[in-house]
Amino acid sequence: YGSGYYAQGASVNLTAGGVDGDKVFDNWTTSGGSLGDASLPVTTLTMPDSDVDVTANFIDSNSDFHYIINADGTLSITWYEGSIGADGTLTIPASINGRAVTSIRSNLLSGRLELVVVVIPASVTSMSTGSFSFCRNFICARFLGDAPSTFSSDVFWQNATGFTVCYDPGASGFTSPTWYGYPCQVMNAGDFLLAVVNGSGTGYYAQDATVNVLANAAPEGQVFDRWTGDVGGVGDVTTPEISFVMPAANASLTATYK
C-alpha cells in the first residue's frame, strides 16, 4: 500500500500486504528513490524526481511457526501448527528465514498434550502471558541463554505438576530454587532429563546422580499408590519419597494415586 502521485522529496509510507497463502514478507525493491529500511514490511520512500515502481517481495514461509516482523526486523512468533517430536520435545528456532526470533507471544501453544519439553533459544528476550498453557504433560522449559528481560509470570500456566525451568551454567537473570514462582535449576552439558509428574525432582542430572523424588500430597479422598515409568532402579515403588539413580538417558516418573 502507498501507490499514488507525490511531489519530489515527499516521504511516502509503504505497507506490504495483499498476498495469500503461505508467503511471508522478505524485502522491498525499487526502481528509484531512497527506501528507509527495505527489510521491514512498513517503511518509507523518499520520492525521486520521476515515476518509480516499488515492489514488496514475498517468499515461502518454510516454517510451521506463524510470526510477525517487529519494527527492528526481528520476529515475534505467534502460533505453532506443526507436530511435536516423538519424545515430546519442541525446539523454538533461533531464526526463521534469516530473521532472529526475539519474542514469543501469548498462547503460542495451548492444550497440546504431547508437549513434554520446550527448548528456548538465547535469542528470545520476551515471553508473553500464557505462551505455553494447559499442556498437562509439559514438564520442563530449557533456556539456552539468559532469562528473558520481559517475562510474564503466567507464561507457563496450568501445566504438569512438577514443571521446572532449567537453564545453562553462566546464564544470568535466573534464580534458584525458584524463578517467578517456578522451580528452577541449572543444567550442565551432558546431563539427562528426569521428568517427574505429580511430584518434585524434575530437572537435568548427570549419569549416576542420586535424585530425591517426592510425590505430591494425594488429592482429597485418595492416597498415594505407586510410581510408574522408568522404575527399574527404584527399590520400593509404593513409597511416596524415593531416591532415583539417574541413568545415561532421559527418564520419567509419575506418581499415581488410588
Short mmCIF file of C-alpha atoms in Angstrom, two decimals:
data_model
loop_
_atom_site.label_atom_id
_atom_site.label_comp_id
_atom_site.label_asym_id
_atom_site.label_seq_id
_atom_site.Cartn_x
_atom_site.Cartn_y
_atom_site.Cartn_z
CA TYR A 1 0.00 0.00 0.00
CA GLY A 2 1.22 3.51 -0.82
CA SER A 3 0.59 3.94 -4.54
CA GLY A 4 -0.16 7.48 -5.67
CA TYR A 5 1.21 10.74 -7.03
CA TYR A 6 3.72 12.57 -4.83
CA ALA A 7 5.98 15.59 -5.08
CA GLN A 8 9.73 15.18 -5.37
CA GLY A 9 11.24 14.76 -1.90
CA ALA A 10 7.95 13.66 -0.29
CA SER A 11 8.17 10.89 2.30
CA VAL A 12 5.76 8.11 1.28
CA ASN A 13 4.56 5.49 3.79
CA LEU A 14 4.71 1.96 2.38
CA THR A 15 2.98 -1.11 3.85
CA ALA A 16 3.41 -4.61 2.44
CA GLY A 17 0.28 -6.74 2.10
CA GLY A 18 -2.21 -8.40 -0.19
CA VAL A 19 -0.52 -11.81 -0.57
CA ASP A 20 -2.47 -15.01 0.18
CA GLY A 21 -1.17 -18.44 1.16
CA ASP A 22 1.99 -19.48 3.00
CA LYS A 23 4.02 -16.46 1.95
CA VAL A 24 5.88 -14.07 4.25
CA PHE A 25 7.42 -10.66 3.62
CA ASP A 26 11.07 -10.65 2.55
CA ASN A 27 12.04 -7.13 1.39
CA TRP A 28 11.28 -4.11 -0.79
CA THR A 29 12.88 -3.31 -4.13
CA THR A 30 12.56 -0.04 -6.03
CA SER A 31 13.45 1.41 -9.42
CA GLY A 32 14.40 4.72 -7.84
CA GLY A 33 14.16 6.92 -4.81
CA SER A 34 15.50 6.16 -1.36
CA LEU A 35 13.96 3.47 0.86
CA GLY A 36 14.05 3.74 4.63
CA ASP A 37 14.58 0.10 5.70
CA ALA A 38 13.94 -2.34 2.88
CA SER A 39 13.82 -5.30 5.30
CA LEU A 40 10.70 -4.06 7.15
CA PRO A 41 7.11 -4.55 5.93
CA VAL A 42 6.29 -0.97 6.96
CA THR A 43 8.81 1.58 5.72
CA THR A 44 9.13 4.86 3.80
CA LEU A 45 10.28 6.01 0.38
CA THR A 46 11.72 9.43 -0.41
CA MET A 47 10.17 10.34 -3.75
CA PRO A 48 12.62 10.98 -6.62
CA ASP A 49 12.10 13.46 -9.49
CA SER A 50 10.47 10.81 -11.72
CA ASP A 51 7.97 7.99 -11.64
CA VAL A 52 9.07 4.99 -9.59
CA ASP A 53 8.00 1.37 -9.12
CA VAL A 54 8.25 -0.14 -5.65
CA THR A 55 7.68 -3.86 -5.04
CA ALA A 56 7.09 -5.79 -1.81
CA ASN A 57 8.71 -9.20 -2.25
CA PHE A 58 7.44 -12.33 -0.52
CA ILE A 59 8.94 -15.78 -0.04
CA ASP A 60 7.65 -19.19 1.10
CA SER A 61 7.47 -19.36 4.87
CA ASN A 62 9.21 -22.76 5.19
CA SER A 63 8.13 -22.88 8.82
CA ASP A 64 5.27 -24.23 10.94
CA PHE A 65 5.66 -21.14 13.13
CA HIS A 66 3.44 -18.16 12.38
CA TYR A 67 5.06 -14.82 13.15
CA ILE A 68 5.03 -11.07 12.75
CA ILE A 69 8.01 -8.88 11.88
CA ASN A 70 8.92 -6.40 14.62
CA ALA A 71 9.93 -2.80 13.99
CA ASP A 72 13.61 -3.75 14.31
CA GLY A 73 13.32 -6.57 11.75
CA THR A 74 13.30 -9.40 14.30
CA LEU A 75 10.41 -11.83 14.72
CA SER A 76 7.68 -12.44 17.25
CA ILE A 77 6.25 -15.95 16.87
CA THR A 78 2.51 -16.08 17.42
CA TRP A 79 1.35 -19.63 16.73
CA TYR A 80 2.68 -23.12 16.03
CA GLU A 81 0.72 -25.56 13.92
CA GLY A 82 3.32 -28.27 13.36
CA SER A 83 3.96 -31.58 15.09
CA ILE A 84 5.97 -32.17 18.26
CA GLY A 85 8.84 -34.69 18.38
CA ALA A 86 8.20 -38.29 19.34
CA ASP A 87 9.96 -37.64 22.65
CA GLY A 88 7.66 -34.70 23.36
CA THR A 89 10.32 -32.04 22.68
CA LEU A 90 9.69 -28.80 20.77
CA THR A 91 12.70 -26.61 19.97
CA ILE A 92 11.94 -22.97 19.25
CA PRO A 93 14.16 -21.82 16.34
CA ALA A 94 16.66 -19.02 16.94
CA SER A 95 15.84 -17.62 13.50
CA ILE A 96 13.34 -18.11 10.67
CA ASN A 97 14.07 -17.09 7.08
CA GLY A 98 17.18 -15.26 8.26
CA ARG A 99 15.43 -13.16 10.94
CA ALA A 100 16.15 -13.61 14.64
CA VAL A 101 13.31 -14.84 16.86
CA THR A 102 13.24 -12.49 19.86
CA SER A 103 9.68 -12.75 21.17
CA ILE A 104 7.14 -15.46 21.98
CA ARG A 105 3.59 -14.09 22.03
CA SER A 106 0.60 -15.18 24.13
CA ASN A 107 -0.85 -18.67 23.63
CA LEU A 108 1.78 -19.97 21.24
CA LEU A 109 0.86 -23.46 22.40
CA SER A 110 -2.27 -24.25 24.37
CA GLY A 111 -3.65 -27.64 25.27
CA ARG A 112 -1.00 -29.65 23.41
CA LEU A 113 -0.93 -32.84 25.49
CA GLU A 114 2.04 -34.28 23.57
CA LEU A 115 4.34 -31.46 24.71
CA VAL A 116 6.83 -32.55 27.40
CA VAL A 117 9.87 -30.28 26.96
CA VAL A 118 10.35 -26.96 25.18
CA VAL A 119 13.82 -25.61 24.32
CA ILE A 120 14.04 -21.81 24.15
CA PRO A 121 16.96 -20.20 22.26
CA ALA A 122 19.21 -17.47 23.64
CA SER A 123 17.76 -15.04 21.08
CA VAL A 124 14.42 -14.84 22.91
CA THR A 125 14.18 -11.77 25.16
CA SER A 126 10.42 -11.54 25.63
CA MET A 127 7.69 -14.05 26.56
CA SER A 128 4.03 -13.10 26.95
CA THR A 129 1.07 -14.29 29.00
CA GLY A 130 0.21 -17.97 28.64
CA SER A 131 2.74 -18.68 25.89
CA PHE A 132 2.63 -22.33 26.95
CA SER A 133 -0.57 -23.13 28.82
CA PHE A 134 -2.87 -26.04 29.61
CA CYS A 135 -0.31 -28.60 28.39
CA ARG A 136 -0.77 -31.08 31.20
CA ASN A 137 2.26 -33.22 30.32
CA PHE A 138 4.59 -30.22 29.83
CA ILE A 139 7.24 -30.77 32.49
CA CYS A 140 10.32 -28.71 31.59
CA ALA A 141 11.30 -25.46 29.85
CA ARG A 142 15.00 -25.40 28.98
CA PHE A 143 16.55 -21.98 28.32
CA LEU A 144 19.75 -21.86 26.25
CA GLY A 145 20.60 -18.26 27.17
CA ASP A 146 19.89 -15.54 29.72
CA ALA A 147 16.48 -15.10 31.25
CA PRO A 148 14.15 -13.05 29.02
CA SER A 149 14.18 -9.40 30.06
CA THR A 150 10.41 -9.25 29.54
CA PHE A 151 8.58 -12.17 31.13
CA SER A 152 5.02 -12.68 32.33
CA SER A 153 4.70 -14.76 35.50
CA ASP A 154 1.94 -16.87 33.90
CA VAL A 155 3.88 -17.84 30.76
CA PHE A 156 3.85 -21.48 31.93
CA TRP A 157 0.29 -21.66 33.19
CA GLN A 158 -1.67 -24.78 34.16
CA ASN A 159 0.88 -27.35 33.05
CA ALA A 160 2.14 -30.59 34.61
CA THR A 161 2.51 -30.71 38.36
CA GLY A 162 6.28 -30.71 38.92
CA PHE A 163 7.01 -28.38 35.99
CA THR A 164 10.56 -26.98 36.24
CA VAL A 165 12.61 -24.30 34.48
CA CYS A 166 16.18 -25.35 33.58
CA TYR A 167 19.00 -23.10 32.39
CA ASP A 168 22.61 -23.41 31.30
CA PRO A 169 25.56 -22.54 33.57
CA GLY A 170 26.63 -18.93 33.19
CA ALA A 171 23.17 -17.71 32.21
CA SER A 172 22.07 -14.56 34.02
CA GLY A 173 18.68 -13.50 35.33
CA PHE A 174 17.53 -16.84 36.71
CA THR A 175 17.23 -17.59 40.42
CA SER A 176 17.22 -20.92 42.23
CA PRO A 177 15.40 -22.70 43.74
CA THR A 178 12.53 -20.74 42.17
CA TRP A 179 12.13 -18.14 39.40
CA TYR A 180 8.81 -16.31 39.05
CA GLY A 181 7.37 -19.00 41.31
CA TYR A 182 8.53 -21.92 39.13
CA PRO A 183 11.07 -24.48 40.41
CA CYS A 184 14.34 -23.56 38.69
CA GLN A 185 17.71 -25.28 38.41
CA VAL A 186 20.92 -25.22 36.39
CA MET A 187 21.64 -27.80 33.68
CA ASN A 188 25.17 -28.88 32.81
CA ALA A 189 26.40 -30.22 29.48
CA GLY A 190 25.87 -33.97 29.25
CA ASP A 191 23.05 -34.04 31.79
CA PHE A 192 19.87 -36.02 31.20
CA LEU A 193 16.28 -35.03 31.87
CA LEU A 194 14.31 -36.58 34.70
CA ALA A 195 10.63 -35.69 34.27
CA VAL A 196 8.62 -36.14 37.46
CA VAL A 197 4.85 -35.87 37.05
CA ASN A 198 2.77 -35.21 40.19
CA GLY A 199 5.86 -34.70 42.28
CA SER A 200 9.12 -32.81 42.76
CA GLY A 201 12.52 -33.68 41.33
CA THR A 202 12.17 -32.70 37.66
CA GLY A 203 15.46 -31.47 36.21
CA TYR A 204 18.62 -32.32 34.33
CA TYR A 205 21.14 -34.54 36.12
CA ALA A 206 24.44 -36.26 35.44
CA GLN A 207 24.57 -40.01 34.94
CA ASP A 208 24.65 -41.86 38.30
CA ALA A 209 23.47 -38.79 40.22
CA THR A 210 21.11 -39.64 43.07
CA VAL A 211 17.93 -37.57 42.90
CA ASN A 212 15.48 -37.19 45.76
CA VAL A 213 11.98 -37.55 44.34
CA LEU A 214 8.86 -36.78 46.35
CA ALA A 215 5.23 -37.33 45.35
CA ASN A 216 2.75 -34.50 45.81
CA ALA A 217 0.13 -34.81 48.50
CA ALA A 218 -2.71 -37.05 47.37
CA PRO A 219 -5.89 -35.38 46.11
CA GLU A 220 -8.77 -35.27 48.55
CA GLY A 221 -10.27 -38.71 49.07
CA GLN A 222 -7.24 -40.53 47.64
CA VAL A 223 -3.91 -41.92 48.85
CA PHE A 224 -0.57 -42.43 47.14
CA ASP A 225 -0.46 -45.71 45.20
CA ARG A 226 2.86 -46.14 43.37
CA TRP A 227 5.43 -44.75 40.99
CA THR A 228 5.20 -45.69 37.31
CA GLY A 229 7.54 -45.08 34.41
CA ASP A 230 11.29 -45.75 34.47
CA VAL A 231 11.18 -47.52 37.84
CA GLY A 232 13.78 -50.22 37.16
CA GLY A 233 16.20 -48.70 39.66
CA VAL A 234 13.59 -47.84 42.28
CA GLY A 235 13.67 -50.06 45.36
CA ASP A 236 10.07 -49.61 46.52
CA VAL A 237 7.65 -48.06 44.06
CA THR A 238 4.95 -47.84 46.74
CA THR A 239 6.88 -45.27 48.79
CA PRO A 240 6.00 -41.61 48.06
CA GLU A 241 9.60 -40.47 48.68
CA ILE A 242 12.34 -42.29 46.78
CA SER A 243 15.95 -41.95 45.69
CA PHE A 244 16.40 -42.28 41.95
CA VAL A 245 19.79 -43.03 40.36
CA MET A 246 19.99 -41.24 37.02
CA PRO A 247 20.67 -43.49 34.01
CA ALA A 248 22.58 -42.45 30.89
CA ALA A 249 19.34 -41.39 29.22
CA ASN A 250 16.30 -39.25 29.82
CA ALA A 251 13.83 -40.79 32.25
CA SER A 252 10.34 -40.15 33.60
CA LEU A 253 8.47 -40.99 36.78
CA THR A 254 4.80 -40.48 37.55
CA ALA A 255 3.20 -40.57 40.99
CA THR A 256 -0.21 -42.29 40.86
CA TYR A 257 -2.99 -42.33 43.40
CA LYS A 258 -5.93 -44.52 44.31
#
